[in-house]
Coordinates of C-alpha atoms in Angstrom, one line a residue:
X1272 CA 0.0 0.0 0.0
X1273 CA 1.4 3.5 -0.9
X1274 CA 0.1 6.7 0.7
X1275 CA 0.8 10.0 -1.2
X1276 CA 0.7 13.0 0.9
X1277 CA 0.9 17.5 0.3
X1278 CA -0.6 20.7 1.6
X1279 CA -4.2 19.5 0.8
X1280 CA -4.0 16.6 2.2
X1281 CA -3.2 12.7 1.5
X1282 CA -4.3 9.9 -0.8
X1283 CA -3.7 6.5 -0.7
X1284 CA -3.1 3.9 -3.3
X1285 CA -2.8 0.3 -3.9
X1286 CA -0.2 -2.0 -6.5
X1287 CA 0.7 -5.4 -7.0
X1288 CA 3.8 -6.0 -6.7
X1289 CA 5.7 -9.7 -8.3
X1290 CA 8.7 -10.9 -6.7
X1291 CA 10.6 -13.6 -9.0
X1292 CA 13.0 -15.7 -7.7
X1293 CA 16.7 -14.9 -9.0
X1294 CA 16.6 -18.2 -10.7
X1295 CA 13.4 -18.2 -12.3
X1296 CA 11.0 -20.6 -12.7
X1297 CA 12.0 -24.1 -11.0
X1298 CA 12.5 -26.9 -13.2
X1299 CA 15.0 -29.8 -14.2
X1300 CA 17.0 -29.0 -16.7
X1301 CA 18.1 -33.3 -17.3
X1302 CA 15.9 -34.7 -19.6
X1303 CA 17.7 -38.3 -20.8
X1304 CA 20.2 -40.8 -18.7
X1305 CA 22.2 -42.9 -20.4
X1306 CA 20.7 -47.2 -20.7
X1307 CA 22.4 -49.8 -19.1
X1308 CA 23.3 -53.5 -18.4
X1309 CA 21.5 -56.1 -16.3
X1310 CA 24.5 -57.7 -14.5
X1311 CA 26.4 -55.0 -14.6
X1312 CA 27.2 -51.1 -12.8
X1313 CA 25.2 -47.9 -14.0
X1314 CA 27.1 -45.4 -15.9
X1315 CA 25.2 -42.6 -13.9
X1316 CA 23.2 -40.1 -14.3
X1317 CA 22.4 -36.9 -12.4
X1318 CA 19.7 -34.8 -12.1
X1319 CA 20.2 -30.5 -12.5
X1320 CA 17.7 -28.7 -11.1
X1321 CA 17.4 -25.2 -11.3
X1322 CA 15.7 -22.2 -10.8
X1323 CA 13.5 -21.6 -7.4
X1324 CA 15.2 -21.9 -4.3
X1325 CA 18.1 -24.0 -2.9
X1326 CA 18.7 -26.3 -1.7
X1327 CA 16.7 -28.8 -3.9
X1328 CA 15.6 -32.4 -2.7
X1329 CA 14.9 -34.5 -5.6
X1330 CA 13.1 -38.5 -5.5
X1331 CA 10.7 -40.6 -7.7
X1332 CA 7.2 -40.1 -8.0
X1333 CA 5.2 -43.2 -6.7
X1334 CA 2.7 -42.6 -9.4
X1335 CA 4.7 -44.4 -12.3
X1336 CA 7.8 -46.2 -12.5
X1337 CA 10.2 -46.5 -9.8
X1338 CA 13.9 -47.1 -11.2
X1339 CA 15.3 -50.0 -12.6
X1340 CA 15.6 -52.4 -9.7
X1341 CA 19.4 -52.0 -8.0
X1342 CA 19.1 -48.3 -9.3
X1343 CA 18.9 -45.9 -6.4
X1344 CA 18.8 -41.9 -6.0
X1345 CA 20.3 -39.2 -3.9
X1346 CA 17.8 -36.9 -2.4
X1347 CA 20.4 -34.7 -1.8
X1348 CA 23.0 -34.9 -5.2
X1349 CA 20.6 -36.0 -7.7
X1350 CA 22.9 -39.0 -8.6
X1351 CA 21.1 -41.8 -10.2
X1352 CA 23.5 -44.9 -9.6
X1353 CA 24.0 -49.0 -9.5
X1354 CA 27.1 -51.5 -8.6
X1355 CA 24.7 -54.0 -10.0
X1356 CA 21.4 -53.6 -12.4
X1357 CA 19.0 -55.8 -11.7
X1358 CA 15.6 -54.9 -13.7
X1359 CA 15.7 -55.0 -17.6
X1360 CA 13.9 -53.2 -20.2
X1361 CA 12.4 -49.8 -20.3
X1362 CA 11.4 -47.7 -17.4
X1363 CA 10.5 -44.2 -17.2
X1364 CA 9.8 -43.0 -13.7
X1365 CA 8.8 -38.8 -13.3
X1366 CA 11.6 -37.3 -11.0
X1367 CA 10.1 -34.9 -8.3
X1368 CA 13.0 -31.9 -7.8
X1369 CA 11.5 -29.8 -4.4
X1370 CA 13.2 -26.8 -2.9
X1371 CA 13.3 -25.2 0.1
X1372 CA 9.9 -23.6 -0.4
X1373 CA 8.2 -26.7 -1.1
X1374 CA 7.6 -25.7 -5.2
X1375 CA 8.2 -28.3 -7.2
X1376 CA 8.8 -29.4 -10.8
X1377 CA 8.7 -32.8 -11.9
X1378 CA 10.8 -34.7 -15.5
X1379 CA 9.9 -38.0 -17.0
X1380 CA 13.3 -39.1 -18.2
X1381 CA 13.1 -42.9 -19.7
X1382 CA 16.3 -45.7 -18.8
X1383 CA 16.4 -48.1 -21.2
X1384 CA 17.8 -51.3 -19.7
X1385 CA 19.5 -54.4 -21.8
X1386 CA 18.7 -57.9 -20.6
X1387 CA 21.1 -60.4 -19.4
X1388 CA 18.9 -63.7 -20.1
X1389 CA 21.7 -66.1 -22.1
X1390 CA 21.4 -68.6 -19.2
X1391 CA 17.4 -69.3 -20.0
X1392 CA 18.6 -71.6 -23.0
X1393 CA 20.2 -73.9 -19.7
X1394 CA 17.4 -73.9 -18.0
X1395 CA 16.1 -78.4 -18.3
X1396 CA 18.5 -80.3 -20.4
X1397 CA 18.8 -80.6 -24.1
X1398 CA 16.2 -84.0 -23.8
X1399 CA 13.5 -81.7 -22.6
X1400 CA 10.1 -81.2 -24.1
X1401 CA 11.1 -77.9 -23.3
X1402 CA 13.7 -77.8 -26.3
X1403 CA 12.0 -80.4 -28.6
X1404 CA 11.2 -79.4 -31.9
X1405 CA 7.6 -80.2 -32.9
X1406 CA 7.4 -79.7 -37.0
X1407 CA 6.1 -82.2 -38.8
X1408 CA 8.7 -81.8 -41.5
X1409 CA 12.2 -83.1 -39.1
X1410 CA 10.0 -85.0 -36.4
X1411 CA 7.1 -86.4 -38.2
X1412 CA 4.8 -85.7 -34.4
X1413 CA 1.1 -86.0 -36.0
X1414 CA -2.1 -83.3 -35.6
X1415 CA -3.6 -83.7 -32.0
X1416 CA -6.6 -85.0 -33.1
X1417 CA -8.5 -85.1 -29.8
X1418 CA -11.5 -83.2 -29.0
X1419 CA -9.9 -81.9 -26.3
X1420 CA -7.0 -80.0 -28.2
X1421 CA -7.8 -77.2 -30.2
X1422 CA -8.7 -73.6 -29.1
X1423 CA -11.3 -73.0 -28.2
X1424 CA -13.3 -71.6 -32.2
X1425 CA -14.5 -68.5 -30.5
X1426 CA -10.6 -67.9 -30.0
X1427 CA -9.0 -68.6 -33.1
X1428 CA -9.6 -64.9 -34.8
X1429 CA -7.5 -63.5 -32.1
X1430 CA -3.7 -61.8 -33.2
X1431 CA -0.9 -63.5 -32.1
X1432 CA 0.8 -60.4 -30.3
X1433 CA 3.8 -60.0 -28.4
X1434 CA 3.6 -59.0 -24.4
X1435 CA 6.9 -58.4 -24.1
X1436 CA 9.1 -55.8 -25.7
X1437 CA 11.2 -52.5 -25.0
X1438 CA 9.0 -49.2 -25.0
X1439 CA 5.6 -51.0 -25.4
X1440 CA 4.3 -50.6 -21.9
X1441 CA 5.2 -47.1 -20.6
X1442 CA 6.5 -46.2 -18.4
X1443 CA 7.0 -49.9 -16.9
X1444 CA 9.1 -52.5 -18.7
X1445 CA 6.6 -55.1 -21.1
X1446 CA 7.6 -58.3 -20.3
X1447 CA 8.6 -60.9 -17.8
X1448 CA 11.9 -60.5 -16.2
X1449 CA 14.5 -63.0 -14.9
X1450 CA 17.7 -62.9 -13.0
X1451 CA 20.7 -65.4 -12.3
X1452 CA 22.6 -65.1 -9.2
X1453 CA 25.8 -67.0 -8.0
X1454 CA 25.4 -70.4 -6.0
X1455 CA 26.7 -68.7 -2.8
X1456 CA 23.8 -66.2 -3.0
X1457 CA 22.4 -65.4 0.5
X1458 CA 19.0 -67.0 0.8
X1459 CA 16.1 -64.4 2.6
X1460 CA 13.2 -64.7 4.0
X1461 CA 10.4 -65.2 1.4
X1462 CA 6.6 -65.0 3.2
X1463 CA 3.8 -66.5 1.0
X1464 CA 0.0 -64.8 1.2
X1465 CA -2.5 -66.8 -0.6
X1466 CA -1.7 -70.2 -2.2
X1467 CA 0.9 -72.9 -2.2
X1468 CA 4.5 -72.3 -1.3
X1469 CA 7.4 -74.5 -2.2
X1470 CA 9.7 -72.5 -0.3
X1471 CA 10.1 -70.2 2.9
X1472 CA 13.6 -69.1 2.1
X1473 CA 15.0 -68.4 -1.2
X1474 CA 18.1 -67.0 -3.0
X1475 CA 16.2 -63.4 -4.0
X1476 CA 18.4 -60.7 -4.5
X1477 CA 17.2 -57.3 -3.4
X1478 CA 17.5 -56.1 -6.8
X1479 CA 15.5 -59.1 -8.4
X1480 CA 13.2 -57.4 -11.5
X1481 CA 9.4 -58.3 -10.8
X1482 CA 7.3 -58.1 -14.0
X1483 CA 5.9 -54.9 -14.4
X1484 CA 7.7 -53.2 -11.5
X1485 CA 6.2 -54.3 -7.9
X1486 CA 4.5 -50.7 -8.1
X1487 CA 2.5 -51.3 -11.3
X1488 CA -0.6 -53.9 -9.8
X1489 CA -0.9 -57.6 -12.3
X1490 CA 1.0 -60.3 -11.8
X1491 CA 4.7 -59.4 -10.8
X1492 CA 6.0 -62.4 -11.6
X1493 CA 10.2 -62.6 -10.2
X1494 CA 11.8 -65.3 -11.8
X1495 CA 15.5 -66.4 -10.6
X1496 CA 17.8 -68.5 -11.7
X1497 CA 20.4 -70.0 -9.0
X1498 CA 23.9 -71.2 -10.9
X1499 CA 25.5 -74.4 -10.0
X1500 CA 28.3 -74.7 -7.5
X1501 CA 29.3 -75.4 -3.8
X1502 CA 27.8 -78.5 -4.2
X1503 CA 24.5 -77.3 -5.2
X1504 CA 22.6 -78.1 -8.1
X1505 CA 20.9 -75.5 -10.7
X1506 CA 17.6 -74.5 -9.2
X1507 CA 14.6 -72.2 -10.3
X1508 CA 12.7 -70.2 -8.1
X1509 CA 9.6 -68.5 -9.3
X1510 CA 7.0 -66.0 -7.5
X1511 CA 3.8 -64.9 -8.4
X1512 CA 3.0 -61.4 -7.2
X1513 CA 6.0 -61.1 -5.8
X1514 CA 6.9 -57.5 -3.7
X1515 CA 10.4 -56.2 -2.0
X1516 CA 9.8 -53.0 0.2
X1517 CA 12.9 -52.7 2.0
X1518 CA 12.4 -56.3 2.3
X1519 CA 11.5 -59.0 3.2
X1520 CA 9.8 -60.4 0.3
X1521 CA 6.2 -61.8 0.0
X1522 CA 4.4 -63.7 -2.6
X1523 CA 0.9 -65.0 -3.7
X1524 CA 2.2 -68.1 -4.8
X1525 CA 5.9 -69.3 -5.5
X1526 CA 7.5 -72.8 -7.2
X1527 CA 10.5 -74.4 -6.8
X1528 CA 12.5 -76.9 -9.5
X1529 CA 15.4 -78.2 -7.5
X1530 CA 16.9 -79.1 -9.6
X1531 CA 16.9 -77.7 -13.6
X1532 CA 19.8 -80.0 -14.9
X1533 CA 17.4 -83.0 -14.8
X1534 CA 13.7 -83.2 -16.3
X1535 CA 11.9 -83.7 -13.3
X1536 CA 8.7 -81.4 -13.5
X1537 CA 6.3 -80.4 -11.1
X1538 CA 4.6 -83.2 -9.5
X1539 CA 0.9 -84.0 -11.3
X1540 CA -1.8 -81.8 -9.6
X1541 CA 0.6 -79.5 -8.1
X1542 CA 0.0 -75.5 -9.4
X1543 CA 3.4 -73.1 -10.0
X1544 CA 2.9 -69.2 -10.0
X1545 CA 1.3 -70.0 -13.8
X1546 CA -2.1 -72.2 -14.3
X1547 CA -0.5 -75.2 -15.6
X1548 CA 2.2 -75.6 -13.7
X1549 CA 4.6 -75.2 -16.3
X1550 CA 7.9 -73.2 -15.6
X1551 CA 7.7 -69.9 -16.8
X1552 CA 11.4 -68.7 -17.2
X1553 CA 12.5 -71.5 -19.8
X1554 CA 9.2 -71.0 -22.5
X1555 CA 9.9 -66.9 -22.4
X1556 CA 11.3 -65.2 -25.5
X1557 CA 14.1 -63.4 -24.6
X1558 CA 16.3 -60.8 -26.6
X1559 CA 19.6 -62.7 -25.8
X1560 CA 18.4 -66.3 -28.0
X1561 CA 17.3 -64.0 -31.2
X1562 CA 20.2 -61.1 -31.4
X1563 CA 22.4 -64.4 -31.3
X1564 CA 26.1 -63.1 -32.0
X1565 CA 24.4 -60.3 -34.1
X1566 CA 22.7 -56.8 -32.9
X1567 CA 19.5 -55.8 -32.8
X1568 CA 18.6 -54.5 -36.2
X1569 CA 20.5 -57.6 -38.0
X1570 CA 19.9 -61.1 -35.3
X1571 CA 21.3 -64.3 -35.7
X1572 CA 19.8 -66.4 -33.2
X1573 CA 17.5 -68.8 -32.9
X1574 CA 15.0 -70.0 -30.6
X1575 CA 15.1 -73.6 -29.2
X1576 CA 11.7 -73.9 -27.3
X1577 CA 8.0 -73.3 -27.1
X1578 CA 7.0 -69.9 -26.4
X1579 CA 4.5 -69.5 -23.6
X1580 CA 1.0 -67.7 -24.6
X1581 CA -2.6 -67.8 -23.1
X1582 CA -5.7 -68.2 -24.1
X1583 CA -8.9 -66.1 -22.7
X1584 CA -10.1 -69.6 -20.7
X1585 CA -8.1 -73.1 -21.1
X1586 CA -10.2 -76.1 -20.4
X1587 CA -10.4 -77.8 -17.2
X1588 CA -7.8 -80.5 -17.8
X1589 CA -3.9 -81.0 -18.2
X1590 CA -1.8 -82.6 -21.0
X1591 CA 1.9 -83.6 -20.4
X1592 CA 4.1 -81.9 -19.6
X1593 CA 1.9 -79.9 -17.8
X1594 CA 0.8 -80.5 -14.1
X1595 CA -2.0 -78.5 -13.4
X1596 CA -4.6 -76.5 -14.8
X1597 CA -7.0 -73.5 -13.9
X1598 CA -9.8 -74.0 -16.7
X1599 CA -13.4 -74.5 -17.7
X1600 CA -16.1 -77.4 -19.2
X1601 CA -15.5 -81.4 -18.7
X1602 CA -15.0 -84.1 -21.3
X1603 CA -16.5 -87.8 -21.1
X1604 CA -14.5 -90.7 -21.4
X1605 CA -15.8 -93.5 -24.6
X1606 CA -18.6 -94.7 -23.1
X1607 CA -20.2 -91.8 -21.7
X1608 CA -18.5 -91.4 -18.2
X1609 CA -17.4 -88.5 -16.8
X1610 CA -13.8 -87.4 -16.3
X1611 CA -13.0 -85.5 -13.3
X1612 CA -12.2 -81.8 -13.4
X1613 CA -8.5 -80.5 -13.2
X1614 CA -6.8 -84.0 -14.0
X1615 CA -4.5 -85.0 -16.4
X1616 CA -5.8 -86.2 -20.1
X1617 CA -4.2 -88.6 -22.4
X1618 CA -3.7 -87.6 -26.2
X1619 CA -2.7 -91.1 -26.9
X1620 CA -6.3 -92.2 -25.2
X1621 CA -8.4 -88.9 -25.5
X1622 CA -11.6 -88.1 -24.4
X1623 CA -14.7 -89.2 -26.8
X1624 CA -15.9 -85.1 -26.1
X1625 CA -15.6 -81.8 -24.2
X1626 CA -17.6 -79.0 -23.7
X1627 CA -14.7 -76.6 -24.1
X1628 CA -10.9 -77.3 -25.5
X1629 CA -7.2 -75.7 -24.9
X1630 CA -6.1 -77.7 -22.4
X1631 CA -2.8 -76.4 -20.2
X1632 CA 0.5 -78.0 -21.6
X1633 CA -1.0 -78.1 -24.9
X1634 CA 1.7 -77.2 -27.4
X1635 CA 0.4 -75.5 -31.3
X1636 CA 2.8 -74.8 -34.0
X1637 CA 2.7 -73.0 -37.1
X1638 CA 0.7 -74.5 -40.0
X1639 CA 3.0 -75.7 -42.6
X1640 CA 0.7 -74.4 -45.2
X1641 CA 0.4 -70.9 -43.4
X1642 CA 2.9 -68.4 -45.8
X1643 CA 5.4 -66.2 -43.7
X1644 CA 4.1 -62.9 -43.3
X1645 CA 6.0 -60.1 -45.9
X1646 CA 6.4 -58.1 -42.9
X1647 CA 8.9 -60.9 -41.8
X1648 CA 11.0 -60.0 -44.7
X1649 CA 11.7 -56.5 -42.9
X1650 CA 11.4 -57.2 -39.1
X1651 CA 14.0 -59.9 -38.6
X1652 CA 13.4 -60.2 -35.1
X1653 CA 9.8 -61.4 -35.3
X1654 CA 11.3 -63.4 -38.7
X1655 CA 13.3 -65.3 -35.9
X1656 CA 10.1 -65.5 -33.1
X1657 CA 7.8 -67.2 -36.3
X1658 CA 10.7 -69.8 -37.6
X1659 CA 10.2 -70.7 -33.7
X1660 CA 6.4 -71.0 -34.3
X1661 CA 7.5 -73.6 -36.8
X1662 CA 9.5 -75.7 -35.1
X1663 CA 8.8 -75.7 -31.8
X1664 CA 5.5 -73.7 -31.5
X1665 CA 3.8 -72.4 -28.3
X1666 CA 2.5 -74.1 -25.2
X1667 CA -0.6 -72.8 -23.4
X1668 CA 0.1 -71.8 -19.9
X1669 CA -2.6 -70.0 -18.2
X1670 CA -5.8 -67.6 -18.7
X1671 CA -5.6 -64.4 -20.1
X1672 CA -5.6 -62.4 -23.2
X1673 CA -6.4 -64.8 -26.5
X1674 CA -2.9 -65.0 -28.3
X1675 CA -0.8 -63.3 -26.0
X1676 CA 2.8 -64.4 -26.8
X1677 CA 5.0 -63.7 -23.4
X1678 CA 8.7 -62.9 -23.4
X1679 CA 11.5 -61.0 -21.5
X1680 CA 11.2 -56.8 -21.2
X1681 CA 14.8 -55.2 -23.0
X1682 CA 15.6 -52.6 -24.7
X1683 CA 17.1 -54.3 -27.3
X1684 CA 13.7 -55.5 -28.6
X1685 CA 11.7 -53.4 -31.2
X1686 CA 8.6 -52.6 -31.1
X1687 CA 7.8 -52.2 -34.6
X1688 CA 9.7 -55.3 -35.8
X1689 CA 7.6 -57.3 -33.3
X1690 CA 4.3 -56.0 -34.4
X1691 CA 4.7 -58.0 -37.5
X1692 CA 3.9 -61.2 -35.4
X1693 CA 0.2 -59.7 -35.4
X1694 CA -0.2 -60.6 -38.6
X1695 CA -0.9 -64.1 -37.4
X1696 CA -4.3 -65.2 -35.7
X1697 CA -4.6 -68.5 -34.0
X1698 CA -6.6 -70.1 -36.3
X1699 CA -3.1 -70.3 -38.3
X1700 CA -1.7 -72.8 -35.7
X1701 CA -2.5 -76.7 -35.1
X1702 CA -2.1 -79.0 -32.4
X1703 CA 0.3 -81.5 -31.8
X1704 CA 0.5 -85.2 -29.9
X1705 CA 3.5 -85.8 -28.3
X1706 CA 2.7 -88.3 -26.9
X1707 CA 5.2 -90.2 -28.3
X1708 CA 8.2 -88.3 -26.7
X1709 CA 6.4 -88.8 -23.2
X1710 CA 8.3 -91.5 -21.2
X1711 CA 6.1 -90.2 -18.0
X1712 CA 4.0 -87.7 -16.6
X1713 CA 6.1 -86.9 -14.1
X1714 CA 9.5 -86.2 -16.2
X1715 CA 9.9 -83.5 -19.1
X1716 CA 12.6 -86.4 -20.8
X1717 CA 11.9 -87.4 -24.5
X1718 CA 12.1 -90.8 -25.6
X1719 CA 13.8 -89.9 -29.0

């Protein structure tokens, strides 16, 4: 307020007036960090705030991606660092720089991660149904022809498409993750929630990647892969909905395989963190099997397994190799009887009908008479992901979208490339009877 006074007397007056802050306008000036390894130390990154007033405190907004797991920031520096990456794939978490007024400004700055998933192609041995190739062409294995084994009709328009990539889910990673840790890895405490538990204590690094971040909701799957050595055998350990906040860890539902350098599965009617108690980590497409000794834009590698993928609903019933199933409808035996729900089916001695088909473990391949996409010819990384199709197709694992194809989250995926493997429905795929292979339910060895 400004009063104005002379010899007649005084008048007052009124004006805003704006103060700005010597810096102006708070904001971060950092908008990209450089990628990184899985396996491996950060690079670095820091965050440069300026404007308002210091002293700045910066974090991570807990409304979209956290950092890549092992990644941590200083509140007080804006360092962004790692000894050891853990996640893989894309993330892009909003940084939050707050001064000493409390203003704040926020940046979305993505990390782009490269995965370190070479040791999925060790996971069962080379005898496994896991890394048997199914074409008819080099194996002769016939068309299931059992009522049970096709998809479901109302299925078989759906796209093949691929839930798993580098920048196809932002701001989280698209994909599930694995890890491998050393045999000497400390075990932790590992508390289950809801359904069965294989194991208490586990080998779970802090740093573990769960599928979709443990902040994004679904299924936060945390698959880990425990080396040899010390006089320990190769083990899997898989969580379903699994969480770390400054530990301990907790799960939903968690497996165990023991032992991965034999073919022992799951035993029959026992569930895993996927609905037919199938391992996830081995049936994942991964970026490491299909850049091969190549790079990303010109791959060399080859996948050597079935792929896993879902259906909307599987059927009530298991094939081999799976153990377990999480489905709908029945089947009668010949002769009308009924065959109990969630039990293992024979596709050497199949049911005479079912109300519904897709049962879990069932594995599909590519139609020899179904022409490579022309996309292919252009995106050699899905060119790779359909030869795979062909040879050792894809294995039905558990409810959820029709045609969803799952694979590892890394930034050296792309997006476009892999969008040519829409251009195949499901109703371009056929079941197959091993049955052949099977020497028993209870093993994942092939007789030939």
């Amino acid at each position: 307020m400004l009063f104005r006074s002379n010899a007649v007397g005084s008048t007052t007056s009124t004006a805003r007036v704006t103060i700005t802050a010597p810096g102006g306008p708070l904001s971060i000036a950092t908008t990209s960090c450089p990628g990184g390894n899985q396996g491996a130390a950060y690079a670095g990154c820091t965050l440069v705030a300026s404007g308002g007033s210091p002293p700045y405190t910066y974090s991570v907004s807990p409304n979209a991606s956290p950092l890549p797991e092992g990644m941590s920031l200083n509140p007080t520096t804006g360092n962004i660092t790692s000894s050891l990456i853990g996640g893989q794939g894309t993330y892009t978490p909003e940084f939050v720089v707050t001064d000493s007024t409390t203003a704040q400004a926020t940046q979305n700055i993505s990390i782009a991660i490269n995965g370190n998933n070479a040791f999925l192609a060790n996971i069962f041995p080379a005898t496994s149904i896991f890394h048997h190739r199914v074409d008819a062409a080099t194996t002769s294995l016939p068309v299931d022809t059992s009522p049970a084994a096709p998809m479901y009709s109302a299925y078989l328009s759906a796209t093949v498409k691929p839930f798993f990539g580098n920048n196809s889910n932002a701001p989280f990673p698209n994909g599930i993750p694995a890890i491998e840790v050393p045999y000497n890895q400390a075990d932790v405490s590992v508390t289950t929630t809801q359904y069965q538990s294989y194991f208490t204590t586990g080998p779970i690094p802090a740093n573990a990647p769960v599928e979709g971040t443990s902040s994004s909701g679904g299924d936060r799957h945390v698959l880990v892969y425990l080396e040899a050595g010390g006089g320990n055998n190769p083990a899997l350990y898989e969580m379903w909905q699994g969480i770390y906040q400054d530990g301990p860890w907790t799960d939903s539902s968690n497996a165990l395989w023991p032992d991965v350098a034999s073919n022992n599965l799951t035993p029959q009617g026992n569930g895993t963190s996927d609905a037919a108690g199938l391992p996830v980590a081995p049936l994942l497409a991964n970026a490491d099997e299909v850049v091969g000794t190549g790079t990303p834009s010109a791959p060399t590698g080859t996948i050597q397994h079935p792929i896993r993928f879902t259906l909307n609903h599987i059927l009530n019933y298991w094939v081999w190799p799976a153990t377990e199933t999480a489905g709908v409808g029945s089947c009668t035996a010949t002769g009308g009887s009924s065959i109990p729900t969630e039990s293992l089916i024979s596709q050497s001695s199949p049911p005479a009908s079912c109300t519904m088909s897709g049962p879990a473990g069932e594995i599909y391949r590519l139609k020899a008479s179904v022409a490579t996409p022309s996309c292919a010819s252009t995106s050699p990384q899905a060119a790779i992901i359909i030869t795979a199709f062909r040879n050792y197709g894809i294995i039905l694992a558990d409810n959820g979208d029709s045609g969803g194809l799952i694979g590892t989250p890394d930034a050296r995926w792309n997006d476009n490339d892999l969008s040519c493997i829409t251009s195949l429905t499901l109703s371009d795929f056929e079941p197959v009877n091993v049955s052949s292979l099977m020497v028993s339910n209870d093993s994942g060895a092939t007789s030939h």
